[in-house]
Coordinates of C-alpha atoms in Angstrom, one line a residue:
M1 CA 0.0 0.0 0.0
C2 CA 1.3 3.5 -0.9
K3 CA 1.5 6.0 1.9
K4 CA 0.3 9.5 1.2
P5 CA 3.0 12.2 1.6
D6 CA 2.7 14.7 4.5
C7 CA 1.8 18.3 3.8
V8 CA 5.3 19.5 3.7
S9 CA 6.4 16.8 1.2
A10 CA 3.3 17.4 -0.9
M11 CA 4.1 21.1 -1.2
Q12 CA 7.7 20.4 -2.0
N13 CA 6.7 17.9 -4.7
L14 CA 4.3 20.4 -6.2
I15 CA 6.9 23.2 -6.2
A16 CA 9.5 20.8 -7.8
E17 CA 7.1 19.7 -10.5
V18 CA 6.0 23.2 -11.4
R19 CA 9.6 24.5 -11.5
K20 CA 10.5 21.6 -13.9
D21 CA 7.4 22.0 -16.1
F22 CA 7.1 25.8 -16.5
P23 CA 9.5 27.9 -18.7
F24 CA 10.8 30.2 -15.9
N25 CA 14.3 30.4 -17.5
V26 CA 13.1 31.1 -21.1
P27 CA 14.2 34.6 -22.3
E28 CA 11.5 37.2 -22.3
A29 CA 11.7 37.6 -26.1
N30 CA 10.6 34.0 -26.4
I31 CA 7.8 34.3 -24.0
C32 CA 6.2 37.5 -25.3
G33 CA 5.2 36.8 -28.9
I34 CA 3.5 38.9 -31.5
S35 CA 0.0 37.9 -30.3
C36 CA -0.4 36.8 -26.7
I37 CA -3.5 35.1 -25.3
G38 CA -3.4 36.5 -21.8
C39 CA 0.0 37.6 -20.7
P40 CA 2.3 34.6 -20.2
K41 CA 5.0 36.7 -18.7
K42 CA 2.7 38.0 -15.9
L43 CA 1.3 34.5 -15.4
L44 CA 4.8 33.2 -14.9
E45 CA 5.6 36.0 -12.5
I46 CA 2.5 35.3 -10.4
V47 CA 3.4 31.6 -10.1
D48 CA 7.1 32.3 -9.4
T49 CA 6.1 34.7 -6.6
E50 CA 3.8 32.1 -5.0
L51 CA 6.5 29.4 -5.3
C52 CA 9.2 31.6 -3.8
E53 CA 6.9 32.6 -1.0
W54 CA 6.2 28.9 -0.2
E55 CA 9.9 28.0 -0.5
V56 CA 10.7 30.6 2.2
K57 CA 7.9 29.4 4.4
L58 CA 8.9 25.8 4.1
N59 CA 12.5 26.8 5.0
D60 CA 11.1 28.6 8.1
D61 CA 9.3 25.3 9.1
V62 CA 5.8 26.5 8.2
V63 CA 3.5 23.5 7.6
P64 CA 1.1 24.2 4.7
K65 CA -2.6 23.2 5.1
L66 CA -4.3 21.0 2.6
G67 CA -6.3 24.0 1.4
E68 CA -3.1 26.0 0.7
I69 CA -1.6 23.1 -1.3
S70 CA -4.9 22.8 -3.2
R71 CA -5.1 26.5 -4.0
L72 CA -1.5 26.6 -5.3
G73 CA -2.2 23.5 -7.4
K74 CA -5.3 25.1 -8.9
L75 CA -3.4 28.3 -9.6
C76 CA -0.7 26.3 -11.4
K77 CA -3.2 24.3 -13.3
N78 CA -4.9 27.4 -14.6
V79 CA -1.7 29.2 -15.5
R80 CA -0.5 26.0 -17.3
R81 CA -3.6 26.2 -19.4
G82 CA -2.7 29.8 -20.4
L83 CA 0.9 28.8 -21.1
K84 CA -0.3 26.0 -23.3
R85 CA -2.5 28.3 -25.3
N86 CA 0.6 30.4 -26.0
G87 CA 2.6 27.3 -27.0
L88 CA 5.0 27.6 -24.0
V89 CA 4.3 24.1 -22.6
E90 CA 3.1 20.9 -24.2

Protein backbone atom coordinates (compact mmCIF):
# COMPACT_ATOMS: atom_id res chain seq x y z
CA MET A 1 0.00 0.00 0.00
CA CYS A 2 1.26 3.48 -0.90
CA LYS A 3 1.51 5.99 1.93
CA LYS A 4 0.34 9.53 1.21
CA PRO A 5 2.98 12.24 1.64
CA ASP A 6 2.74 14.67 4.53
CA CYS A 7 1.76 18.27 3.76
CA VAL A 8 5.34 19.55 3.66
CA SER A 9 6.42 16.81 1.22
CA ALA A 10 3.32 17.36 -0.90
CA MET A 11 4.06 21.10 -1.19
CA GLN A 12 7.73 20.44 -1.96
CA ASN A 13 6.74 17.93 -4.65
CA LEU A 14 4.27 20.40 -6.18
CA ILE A 15 6.90 23.17 -6.25
CA ALA A 16 9.49 20.85 -7.83
CA GLU A 17 7.05 19.67 -10.52
CA VAL A 18 6.00 23.22 -11.42
CA ARG A 19 9.60 24.48 -11.51
CA LYS A 20 10.46 21.59 -13.85
CA ASP A 21 7.41 22.05 -16.12
CA PHE A 22 7.06 25.84 -16.46
CA PRO A 23 9.47 27.85 -18.66
CA PHE A 24 10.81 30.18 -15.94
CA ASN A 25 14.28 30.41 -17.53
CA VAL A 26 13.13 31.14 -21.09
CA PRO A 27 14.21 34.60 -22.32
CA GLU A 28 11.45 37.23 -22.30
CA ALA A 29 11.70 37.59 -26.08
CA ASN A 30 10.62 33.96 -26.45
CA ILE A 31 7.75 34.31 -23.96
CA CYS A 32 6.22 37.51 -25.34
CA GLY A 33 5.24 36.78 -28.92
CA ILE A 34 3.47 38.89 -31.48
CA SER A 35 0.03 37.87 -30.31
CA CYS A 36 -0.39 36.75 -26.73
CA ILE A 37 -3.49 35.14 -25.33
CA GLY A 38 -3.42 36.51 -21.81
CA CYS A 39 0.03 37.60 -20.70
CA PRO A 40 2.27 34.57 -20.19
CA LYS A 41 5.00 36.74 -18.67
CA LYS A 42 2.65 37.98 -15.94
CA LEU A 43 1.27 34.47 -15.40
CA LEU A 44 4.79 33.15 -14.86
CA GLU A 45 5.56 36.04 -12.48
CA ILE A 46 2.48 35.26 -10.39
CA VAL A 47 3.37 31.58 -10.09
CA ASP A 48 7.06 32.30 -9.43
CA THR A 49 6.11 34.71 -6.63
CA GLU A 50 3.84 32.11 -5.02
CA LEU A 51 6.48 29.39 -5.32
CA CYS A 52 9.20 31.61 -3.84
CA GLU A 53 6.89 32.56 -1.00
CA TRP A 54 6.24 28.91 -0.18
CA GLU A 55 9.92 27.98 -0.47
CA VAL A 56 10.72 30.62 2.17
CA LYS A 57 7.85 29.45 4.39
CA LEU A 58 8.95 25.81 4.11
CA ASN A 59 12.52 26.81 5.03
CA ASP A 60 11.06 28.57 8.09
CA ASP A 61 9.31 25.29 9.07
CA VAL A 62 5.80 26.52 8.24
CA VAL A 63 3.53 23.52 7.58
CA PRO A 64 1.08 24.17 4.74
CA LYS A 65 -2.56 23.24 5.14
CA LEU A 66 -4.28 21.02 2.59
CA GLY A 67 -6.32 24.00 1.35
CA GLU A 68 -3.13 25.98 0.65
CA ILE A 69 -1.64 23.09 -1.33
CA SER A 70 -4.90 22.76 -3.25
CA ARG A 71 -5.07 26.50 -3.96
CA LEU A 72 -1.51 26.58 -5.28
CA GLY A 73 -2.18 23.48 -7.38
CA LYS A 74 -5.29 25.07 -8.86
CA LEU A 75 -3.40 28.30 -9.65
CA CYS A 76 -0.66 26.34 -11.39
CA LYS A 77 -3.19 24.28 -13.33
CA ASN A 78 -4.93 27.42 -14.60
CA VAL A 79 -1.65 29.16 -15.46
CA ARG A 80 -0.46 26.04 -17.28
CA ARG A 81 -3.60 26.18 -19.41
CA GLY A 82 -2.71 29.78 -20.38
CA LEU A 83 0.88 28.83 -21.12
CA LYS A 84 -0.31 25.96 -23.29
CA ARG A 85 -2.55 28.32 -25.31
CA ASN A 86 0.55 30.40 -26.00
CA GLY A 87 2.59 27.35 -26.96
CA LEU A 88 5.04 27.59 -24.04
CA VAL A 89 4.29 24.12 -22.59
CA GLU A 90 3.10 20.92 -24.21
